[in-house]
Each structure stands twice: as structure tokens, then as C-alpha cells.
Amino acid sequence: MSDVQPITLTEEQRDFRAAMRQFAEDKIAPRAAEVDRDAEYPWDNFEALKAMEVPALGIPADYGGSGADHVTQAIMVEELSRVCASTSLIALISKLGMIPVMNWGSDELKATYLPRVASGASQASYCLSEPDAGSDVASMKTRAVRDGDHYVLDGTKYWITNAGISDIYTVFAKTDPDAGHRGISCFIVERDWGVQVLKLEEKLGVRGSPTGEVRFDGVRVPAANLVGAEGQGFSIAMMTLDRSRPTIGAQAVGIAQGALDYAVGYLKQRQQFGRPIAEFQGLQFMVADMAMKIEAARGLVYRACAMVDDQAPELTSAGAMAKCFASDVAMEVTTNAVQLLGGYGYTKDFPVERYMRDAKITQIYEGTNQIQRVVIAKRLLG
């Protein structure tokens, strides 16, 4: 494995965590249940994120960002997820859409789009999956045909986070349909060029973050908006996910931590048989196991995030481990939190059922955990 050192947070990162927790408790938590119930994009939360300069995290300072390291970004995601996973996804998605621009885009693309995202003036979406091309990315059907100084895009993308909200779409399309994954290219497409949102999904969790079907029907994209070179899209997509999966792990850690914190508070207050149920050893062992697994997941996540900054060669495997382990932990911890609250945990009067629903998607998006295990095994076995 890498020589990246174990993570101990700096004083600045600890202070940042404290500030983010206070912000999340004060500004985001009070409406979390309402955001989930109404399944509408929380613009007030986005404005609060802008006021905290959250969109600038991770964007280079030369383009209006704060240039924060990836561990600091993970802390941000974790603290938001601890109270509202939908809001954490809002904070994550534009950065995902801009990773290809930051790492492979031309100077012109960087100067055009990164400041808009860093300021919160624009939001971005990542358009990779299709109806018949989820885990099998090379099966995508979306086409990009060169026409003079433009490309013409035709096709449909599914499961697009922030569909209809974003005004910038990072789109992967086949420029050579006969070349398999080597025929995929990456483009930056603006909504006003003709991007259509055909429908929004009714989802189990992260209901305040819209997910939809996006259609490109003869959309003309300037050739200058090609990211990297033709045929480089598959590698751009995979290396982008390597960089973003650790922060999905951070989202899972935050969801799990929020569920554990609520369950612990409940155990201290709830009385049965004349004493707080926190005194029952069976329940004590449950919360101890939950806390240990969360801390193990957090360590994996922070280590993978440090690898992103160090450009460690083991990032692909480490990122897959962090995302896979943390999301499995989140699902287990949130399910146990529902159990600890008994019948109350099964009702919407208490937040643990929301945590459980939100946790599930972390096992699915940005590569299912089955795919993560394939990635890890291939790295081990060659």
C-alpha cells in the first residue's frame, strides 16, 4: 500500500469541523425532515452553503476557490450528512462535475467554468450513466458527432443528480461508436444549449436532491468544450470517480454518525423497567460496535482523501475500499439505530428512518459496492 501517513487532523481542520457542525446544526438541521418530506430542492440551504463559501472548497484558488485539501472537503461532507444527506449531496455534485475540468480541461474551460461554480453562480451535474449503461459504461449510446467547430450530441442520460437545477452538464458520449470504451469523449454542455430534463425520479432517500433523466437532442457543443482529447473520456470518467468516491464514503460516515448520535441521546432518555435503557448491556454493546465501525470507516475515508492530494498510485483501490466499507457501515449502523428506537424508530416522527433510507444510496451510486469489490479484487489479483 501507499506510504501516505495515518491521518491526524490539524488544528485548522478541527476548527473547520467545529464551524461546519455549528453551521449544520443551526442552518441545515431544522429543515432536514421537511426537505425529505417535500422532496423539493432546498434553495435556502444552497444559499446558506454559498454564504459559508462551501462551493469554493476544492476549487483552485487561481479560479476563485479555496483550494482546500480533500480531507477538509470530507469533513465538510461528513458534517452536512450528519444532519441532512440531501444537502451534502448538493455540496458534492458540482465538484464532481468539475473534477474533469480541473484535471483535464483546457485553460479556457477552467477560466470559464470554475469561477462560476466556486462562487455558487452555477451548479454542475455529471452525466455518465444511461438506461443500459450503468456499471457497464462502455455500452453507452449517447453520440457526439463532429460538425465543423462544434459537436452534435444525441442521447439520454439517467440517474443524473441535480437534473434541472444545474446549468452546466459534464457529458460523456461516444465519438467513435466502434471503439468500445476507447471511443468515449467528455464534453462540458450548458443547459441553455438545449439540455432537456424529461422526468425526475421519486426516490427512497436523499429526496431533497433531484435525480432525473436528461436528454440531448441535436445539442450543438463548441469543439472547445471537449475535455481532454477525443477518446480520453473513459479514463477521465474512471479517474474522476477515483477522486470522488472517498467523499461518498465521507457522506456515508456522516449519515452513520448522525444516526448513532441520535440513538445515543435516545438511550439516555428512554426509561424501561425503572431505569434508562442506556444501562442495558445488550444495547451498550450495540452502540459500541456502531461507534467502532464508524471510526474505522472514517479512517479509511480520510486516508483515501489524503491519497487524492498526494496523487498516490494506490488511490483506485483505496477509494473503492473507503466508499464500499463506509457505505456498508452506514447501512448497518442506521438499521441498528432504527432497532434501538424500537417502534419509534420506524416512524417519521424520529429521524433515524430517514438516515436509513439515505444510507442506502451510498451503497449504489458512484459504483455499486459489488463493483467496488471487483475493483479491489482486480488490484489484488492482477
Short mmCIF file of C-alpha atoms in Angstrom, two decimals:
data_model
loop_
_atom_site.label_atom_id
_atom_site.label_comp_id
_atom_site.label_asym_id
_atom_site.label_seq_id
_atom_site.Cartn_x
_atom_site.Cartn_y
_atom_site.Cartn_z
CA MET A 1 0.00 0.00 0.00
CA SER A 2 0.94 3.69 -0.15
CA ASP A 3 3.36 5.41 2.20
CA VAL A 4 0.65 8.01 2.96
CA GLN A 5 0.75 8.51 6.71
CA PRO A 6 -2.19 7.85 9.06
CA ILE A 7 -4.46 10.85 9.37
CA THR A 8 -4.38 13.11 12.40
CA LEU A 9 -6.38 16.27 11.88
CA THR A 10 -4.62 19.61 12.05
CA GLU A 11 -5.83 22.30 14.41
CA GLU A 12 -7.21 24.17 11.40
CA GLN A 13 -9.20 21.11 10.32
CA ARG A 14 -10.56 20.64 13.83
CA ASP A 15 -11.65 24.26 13.91
CA PHE A 16 -13.24 23.81 10.49
CA ARG A 17 -15.16 20.78 11.75
CA ALA A 18 -16.45 22.76 14.72
CA ALA A 19 -17.56 25.60 12.44
CA MET A 20 -19.24 23.24 9.98
CA ARG A 21 -21.03 21.39 12.77
CA GLN A 22 -22.38 24.61 14.23
CA PHE A 23 -23.46 25.77 10.77
CA ALA A 24 -25.14 22.45 10.00
CA GLU A 25 -26.96 22.35 13.34
CA ASP A 26 -28.13 25.96 13.06
CA LYS A 27 -28.93 26.33 9.36
CA ILE A 28 -29.48 22.87 7.86
CA ALA A 29 -30.80 20.54 10.57
CA PRO A 30 -34.03 22.45 11.38
CA ARG A 31 -35.45 21.80 7.88
CA ALA A 32 -33.98 18.34 7.20
CA ALA A 33 -37.23 16.45 7.82
CA GLU A 34 -39.20 18.95 5.72
CA VAL A 35 -36.72 18.73 2.84
CA ASP A 36 -37.07 14.94 2.89
CA ARG A 37 -40.87 15.03 3.13
CA ASP A 38 -41.43 17.63 0.40
CA ALA A 39 -38.77 16.21 -1.97
CA GLU A 40 -38.04 19.68 -3.29
CA TYR A 41 -34.68 21.30 -3.90
CA PRO A 42 -33.86 23.42 -0.79
CA TRP A 43 -32.72 26.68 -2.34
CA ASP A 44 -32.43 28.27 1.09
CA ASN A 45 -29.91 25.61 2.07
CA PHE A 46 -27.93 26.28 -1.10
CA GLU A 47 -27.88 29.99 -0.32
CA ALA A 48 -26.63 29.15 3.18
CA LEU A 49 -23.89 26.99 1.65
CA LYS A 50 -22.89 29.91 -0.58
CA ALA A 51 -22.73 32.22 2.43
CA MET A 52 -20.32 29.72 4.05
CA GLU A 53 -18.33 29.59 0.77
CA VAL A 54 -18.81 25.83 0.62
CA PRO A 55 -18.96 25.72 -3.23
CA ALA A 56 -15.40 27.12 -3.28
CA LEU A 57 -13.97 24.14 -1.38
CA GLY A 58 -11.70 22.10 -3.60
CA ILE A 59 -11.66 24.61 -6.48
CA PRO A 60 -8.15 26.03 -7.11
CA ALA A 61 -7.53 29.48 -5.66
CA ASP A 62 -6.50 30.77 -9.09
CA TYR A 63 -10.12 30.26 -10.19
CA GLY A 64 -11.90 31.74 -7.19
CA GLY A 65 -11.85 28.66 -4.97
CA SER A 66 -10.37 27.99 -1.57
CA GLY A 67 -8.12 25.17 -2.74
CA ALA A 68 -8.96 23.10 0.35
CA ASP A 69 -7.39 19.67 0.72
CA HIS A 70 -9.57 16.58 0.30
CA VAL A 71 -9.62 15.68 4.00
CA THR A 72 -11.09 19.11 4.73
CA GLN A 73 -13.64 18.53 1.97
CA ALA A 74 -14.52 15.18 3.56
CA ILE A 75 -15.09 16.89 6.89
CA MET A 76 -17.49 19.32 5.21
CA VAL A 77 -19.45 16.48 3.60
CA GLU A 78 -19.47 14.47 6.81
CA GLU A 79 -20.85 17.29 8.94
CA LEU A 80 -23.59 18.16 6.45
CA SER A 81 -24.54 14.48 6.05
CA ARG A 82 -24.78 14.14 9.81
CA VAL A 83 -27.91 16.31 9.70
CA CYS A 84 -29.14 16.22 6.06
CA ALA A 85 -27.77 13.90 3.37
CA SER A 86 -29.67 15.76 0.63
CA THR A 87 -27.83 18.98 1.43
CA SER A 88 -24.48 17.19 1.50
CA LEU A 89 -25.19 15.85 -1.99
CA ILE A 90 -25.94 19.39 -3.18
CA ALA A 91 -22.50 20.36 -1.91
CA LEU A 92 -20.85 17.36 -3.59
CA ILE A 93 -22.33 17.26 -7.06
CA SER A 94 -20.90 20.43 -8.62
CA LYS A 95 -17.41 19.45 -7.50
CA LEU A 96 -17.91 16.05 -9.17
CA GLY A 97 -18.94 17.78 -12.38
CA MET A 98 -15.84 20.00 -12.30
CA ILE A 99 -13.20 17.35 -11.49
CA PRO A 100 -12.72 16.63 -15.24
CA VAL A 101 -12.31 20.34 -15.94
CA MET A 102 -9.83 20.83 -13.09
CA ASN A 103 -7.68 17.88 -14.08
CA TRP A 104 -8.00 17.58 -17.87
CA GLY A 105 -9.69 20.75 -19.11
CA SER A 106 -8.06 23.48 -21.15
CA ASP A 107 -7.11 26.78 -19.55
CA GLU A 108 -10.08 28.31 -21.36
CA LEU A 109 -12.53 25.78 -19.86
CA LYS A 110 -11.07 26.29 -16.40
CA ALA A 111 -11.34 30.08 -16.66
CA THR A 112 -14.90 29.87 -17.99
CA TYR A 113 -16.50 27.39 -15.62
CA LEU A 114 -14.54 27.01 -12.38
CA PRO A 115 -15.15 30.57 -11.09
CA ARG A 116 -18.88 30.19 -11.76
CA VAL A 117 -19.06 27.02 -9.68
CA ALA A 118 -16.74 28.33 -6.95
CA SER A 119 -18.96 31.39 -6.40
CA GLY A 120 -22.17 29.37 -6.46
CA ALA A 121 -23.39 31.29 -9.51
CA SER A 122 -23.60 27.95 -11.36
CA GLN A 123 -24.10 24.32 -10.43
CA ALA A 124 -22.87 21.28 -12.34
CA SER A 125 -24.01 17.70 -12.96
CA TYR A 126 -22.10 14.58 -14.03
CA CYS A 127 -23.72 12.70 -16.91
CA LEU A 128 -22.25 9.23 -17.31
CA SER A 129 -24.96 6.58 -16.70
CA GLU A 130 -27.59 5.55 -19.24
CA PRO A 131 -30.60 3.19 -19.19
CA ASP A 132 -28.41 0.30 -20.44
CA ALA A 133 -25.03 1.63 -19.31
CA GLY A 134 -24.72 1.84 -15.55
CA SER A 135 -21.84 -0.28 -14.30
CA ASP A 136 -21.07 -1.13 -17.96
CA VAL A 137 -20.04 2.37 -19.02
CA ALA A 138 -18.65 1.24 -22.38
CA SER A 139 -22.18 0.31 -23.50
CA MET A 140 -23.31 3.95 -23.61
CA LYS A 141 -25.26 5.00 -26.68
CA THR A 142 -25.05 8.81 -26.45
CA ARG A 143 -23.26 10.09 -29.57
CA ALA A 144 -21.17 13.14 -30.29
CA VAL A 145 -20.55 13.82 -33.98
CA ARG A 146 -18.08 16.46 -35.13
CA ASP A 147 -19.63 19.16 -37.31
CA GLY A 148 -17.14 21.89 -38.14
CA ASP A 149 -16.18 23.73 -34.98
CA HIS A 150 -18.95 22.01 -32.97
CA TYR A 151 -20.00 18.56 -31.86
CA VAL A 152 -23.65 17.48 -32.09
CA LEU A 153 -24.84 15.45 -29.09
CA ASP A 154 -27.72 12.98 -29.18
CA GLY A 155 -28.72 10.61 -26.41
CA THR A 156 -30.21 10.12 -22.96
CA LYS A 157 -28.54 10.04 -19.56
CA TYR A 158 -30.16 8.51 -16.46
CA TRP A 159 -29.76 8.96 -12.70
CA ILE A 160 -28.42 12.49 -13.10
CA THR A 161 -28.07 14.24 -9.76
CA ASN A 162 -29.20 17.89 -9.76
CA ALA A 163 -31.04 17.43 -13.06
CA GLY A 164 -32.95 20.59 -13.87
CA ILE A 165 -31.10 22.58 -11.21
CA SER A 166 -27.65 22.55 -12.77
CA ASP A 167 -26.82 24.86 -15.65
CA ILE A 168 -23.59 23.01 -16.52
CA TYR A 169 -23.52 19.32 -17.53
CA THR A 170 -20.37 17.22 -17.86
CA VAL A 171 -21.40 14.70 -20.50
CA PHE A 172 -19.70 11.52 -21.69
CA ALA A 173 -20.54 10.44 -25.25
CA LYS A 174 -19.26 8.15 -28.00
CA THR A 175 -17.23 9.97 -30.65
CA ASP A 176 -16.26 6.59 -32.14
CA PRO A 177 -19.09 4.08 -31.63
CA ASP A 178 -16.98 1.16 -32.88
CA ALA A 179 -14.09 1.65 -30.47
CA GLY A 180 -15.72 0.47 -27.22
CA HIS A 181 -14.54 2.36 -24.16
CA ARG A 182 -11.76 3.94 -26.25
CA GLY A 183 -14.40 5.77 -28.28
CA ILE A 184 -15.79 7.79 -25.36
CA SER A 185 -15.14 11.53 -25.03
CA CYS A 186 -16.03 14.14 -22.42
CA PHE A 187 -17.80 17.47 -23.00
CA ILE A 188 -18.97 20.47 -21.00
CA VAL A 189 -22.52 21.34 -22.04
CA GLU A 190 -24.54 24.35 -20.92
CA ARG A 191 -28.23 23.92 -20.14
CA ASP A 192 -29.28 26.75 -22.42
CA TRP A 193 -27.88 24.94 -25.45
CA GLY A 194 -30.90 22.63 -25.40
CA VAL A 195 -30.49 20.22 -22.48
CA GLN A 196 -33.88 18.64 -21.69
CA VAL A 197 -34.94 17.13 -18.36
CA LEU A 198 -37.56 14.51 -19.27
CA LYS A 199 -38.51 13.33 -15.77
CA LEU A 200 -37.49 13.36 -12.13
CA GLU A 201 -37.38 10.19 -10.03
CA GLU A 202 -39.45 9.57 -6.90
CA LYS A 203 -36.73 8.24 -4.63
CA LEU A 204 -36.38 6.30 -1.39
CA GLY A 205 -33.80 8.67 0.09
CA VAL A 206 -31.83 11.91 -0.50
CA ARG A 207 -35.19 13.23 -1.60
CA GLY A 208 -34.21 16.89 -1.48
CA SER A 209 -31.64 16.33 -4.22
CA PRO A 210 -33.35 15.88 -7.61
CA THR A 211 -32.36 12.89 -9.77
CA GLY A 212 -33.57 12.80 -13.34
CA GLU A 213 -33.44 11.70 -16.95
CA VAL A 214 -31.58 14.17 -19.17
CA ARG A 215 -31.94 14.25 -22.96
CA PHE A 216 -29.63 15.69 -25.62
CA ASP A 217 -31.41 16.03 -28.95
CA GLY A 218 -29.13 17.60 -31.54
CA VAL A 219 -27.41 19.77 -28.92
CA ARG A 220 -24.56 21.72 -30.52
CA VAL A 221 -21.47 21.97 -28.31
CA PRO A 222 -18.41 24.06 -29.26
CA ALA A 223 -15.38 21.91 -30.02
CA ALA A 224 -13.53 23.98 -27.42
CA ASN A 225 -15.74 22.35 -24.79
CA LEU A 226 -14.18 18.95 -25.37
CA VAL A 227 -12.38 17.96 -22.14
CA GLY A 228 -9.00 16.42 -22.90
CA ALA A 229 -8.74 14.64 -26.23
CA GLU A 230 -11.20 12.56 -28.23
CA GLY A 231 -11.26 9.01 -26.90
CA GLN A 232 -9.97 10.03 -23.46
CA GLY A 233 -13.43 10.11 -21.88
CA PHE A 234 -13.41 6.65 -20.31
CA SER A 235 -10.15 7.22 -18.46
CA ILE A 236 -11.35 10.70 -17.41
CA ALA A 237 -14.59 9.20 -16.06
CA MET A 238 -12.83 6.46 -14.11
CA MET A 239 -10.13 8.70 -12.67
CA THR A 240 -12.80 11.24 -11.72
CA LEU A 241 -14.63 8.55 -9.75
CA ASP A 242 -11.36 7.55 -8.07
CA ARG A 243 -11.16 11.10 -6.77
CA SER A 244 -14.81 11.42 -5.78
CA ARG A 245 -15.54 8.03 -4.18
CA PRO A 246 -13.75 8.89 -0.92
CA THR A 247 -16.15 11.80 -0.40
CA ILE A 248 -19.12 9.47 -0.92
CA GLY A 249 -17.51 7.48 1.88
CA ALA A 250 -17.46 10.69 3.91
CA GLN A 251 -21.16 11.15 3.22
CA ALA A 252 -21.82 7.62 4.49
CA VAL A 253 -19.76 8.27 7.62
CA GLY A 254 -21.75 11.43 8.33
CA ILE A 255 -25.08 9.66 7.88
CA ALA A 256 -23.97 6.89 10.23
CA GLN A 257 -22.66 9.36 12.79
CA GLY A 258 -25.92 11.29 12.78
CA ALA A 259 -27.90 8.10 13.36
CA LEU A 260 -25.60 6.98 16.19
CA ASP A 261 -25.66 10.39 17.88
CA TYR A 262 -29.46 10.43 17.85
CA ALA A 263 -29.71 6.84 19.10
CA VAL A 264 -27.30 7.50 21.98
CA GLY A 265 -29.32 10.53 23.07
CA TYR A 266 -32.49 8.44 22.94
CA LEU A 267 -30.98 5.62 25.00
CA LYS A 268 -30.05 8.08 27.73
CA GLN A 269 -33.58 9.50 27.95
CA ARG A 270 -35.79 6.47 27.34
CA GLN A 271 -36.76 4.59 30.52
CA GLN A 272 -37.92 0.99 30.81
CA PHE A 273 -38.10 -1.20 33.89
CA GLY A 274 -37.41 1.85 36.02
CA ARG A 275 -34.09 2.92 34.53
CA PRO A 276 -32.62 4.42 31.33
CA ILE A 277 -32.24 1.78 28.64
CA ALA A 278 -28.67 3.04 28.18
CA GLU A 279 -27.86 0.92 31.24
CA PHE A 280 -28.76 -2.32 29.45
CA GLN A 281 -25.60 -4.12 28.39
CA GLY A 282 -27.09 -5.56 25.21
CA LEU A 283 -27.77 -2.04 23.94
CA GLN A 284 -24.40 -0.77 25.16
CA PHE A 285 -22.66 -3.42 23.07
CA MET A 286 -24.69 -2.39 20.02
CA VAL A 287 -23.66 1.27 20.23
CA ALA A 288 -20.05 0.31 20.96
CA ASP A 289 -19.94 -1.77 17.78
CA MET A 290 -21.59 1.02 15.82
CA ALA A 291 -19.04 3.57 17.06
CA MET A 292 -16.06 1.31 16.29
CA LYS A 293 -17.20 0.68 12.74
CA ILE A 294 -17.86 4.36 12.09
CA GLU A 295 -14.38 5.25 13.30
CA ALA A 296 -12.82 2.55 11.13
CA ALA A 297 -14.75 3.87 8.11
CA ARG A 298 -13.67 7.44 8.89
CA GLY A 299 -10.03 6.36 8.96
CA LEU A 300 -10.32 4.66 5.57
CA VAL A 301 -12.07 7.72 4.12
CA TYR A 302 -9.53 10.24 5.40
CA ARG A 303 -6.63 8.08 4.22
CA ALA A 304 -8.12 7.80 0.73
CA CYS A 305 -8.72 11.56 0.68
CA ALA A 306 -5.07 12.16 1.61
CA MET A 307 -4.11 9.90 -1.30
CA VAL A 308 -6.05 12.14 -3.68
CA ASP A 309 -3.93 15.10 -2.62
CA ASP A 310 -0.72 13.05 -2.79
CA GLN A 311 -1.69 11.52 -6.16
CA ALA A 312 -0.88 8.11 -4.67
CA PRO A 313 -0.89 5.25 -7.19
CA GLU A 314 -3.00 3.12 -4.84
CA LEU A 315 -5.89 5.61 -4.92
CA THR A 316 -8.14 3.44 -7.11
CA SER A 317 -8.13 0.59 -4.60
CA ALA A 318 -8.12 2.81 -1.51
CA GLY A 319 -11.02 4.91 -2.81
CA ALA A 320 -13.04 1.80 -3.59
CA MET A 321 -12.33 0.40 -0.11
CA ALA A 322 -13.30 3.66 1.58
CA LYS A 323 -16.55 4.05 -0.34
CA CYS A 324 -17.53 0.39 -0.04
CA PHE A 325 -16.72 -0.09 3.63
CA ALA A 326 -18.15 3.24 4.77
CA SER A 327 -21.43 2.76 2.92
CA ASP A 328 -21.84 -0.79 4.24
CA VAL A 329 -21.19 0.56 7.73
CA ALA A 330 -23.74 3.34 7.20
CA MET A 331 -26.42 0.84 6.20
CA GLU A 332 -25.69 -1.37 9.22
CA VAL A 333 -25.46 1.49 11.70
CA THR A 334 -28.64 3.22 10.55
CA THR A 335 -30.58 -0.07 10.58
CA ASN A 336 -29.38 -0.68 14.13
CA ALA A 337 -30.34 2.87 15.09
CA VAL A 338 -33.91 2.13 13.98
CA GLN A 339 -33.78 -1.02 16.11
CA LEU A 340 -32.55 0.88 19.15
CA LEU A 341 -35.53 3.21 18.98
CA GLY A 342 -37.94 0.29 18.61
CA GLY A 343 -41.34 1.25 17.25
CA TYR A 344 -40.45 4.94 17.38
CA GLY A 345 -37.54 4.31 15.03
CA TYR A 346 -39.97 3.06 12.41
CA THR A 347 -41.92 6.32 12.34
CA LYS A 348 -41.23 9.59 10.59
CA ASP A 349 -41.52 11.45 13.90
CA PHE A 350 -37.91 10.43 14.50
CA PRO A 351 -35.00 10.95 12.05
CA VAL A 352 -33.37 7.52 12.16
CA GLU A 353 -35.65 6.04 9.47
CA ARG A 354 -34.56 8.91 7.19
CA TYR A 355 -30.92 8.15 7.93
CA MET A 356 -31.54 4.52 6.99
CA ARG A 357 -33.20 5.48 3.70
CA ASP A 358 -30.45 7.97 2.89
CA ALA A 359 -27.71 5.46 3.72
CA LYS A 360 -28.90 3.00 1.08
CA ILE A 361 -27.94 5.11 -1.90
CA THR A 362 -24.32 5.31 -0.74
CA GLN A 363 -24.06 1.57 -1.47
CA ILE A 364 -25.30 2.16 -5.03
CA TYR A 365 -24.18 5.39 -6.65
CA GLU A 366 -20.69 6.20 -7.96
CA GLY A 367 -20.28 2.48 -8.49
CA THR A 368 -22.24 -0.18 -6.62
CA ASN A 369 -20.45 -1.92 -3.79
CA GLN A 370 -20.33 -5.04 -5.91
CA ILE A 371 -18.34 -3.06 -8.49
CA GLN A 372 -16.08 -1.70 -5.72
CA ARG A 373 -15.28 -5.26 -4.68
CA VAL A 374 -14.43 -6.09 -8.30
CA VAL A 375 -12.08 -3.10 -8.42
CA ILE A 376 -10.38 -4.11 -5.17
CA ALA A 377 -10.04 -7.76 -6.20
CA LYS A 378 -8.57 -6.87 -9.60
CA ARG A 379 -5.94 -4.71 -7.91
CA LEU A 380 -5.05 -7.55 -5.56
CA LEU A 381 -5.06 -10.35 -8.11
CA GLY A 382 -3.76 -8.53 -11.13
#
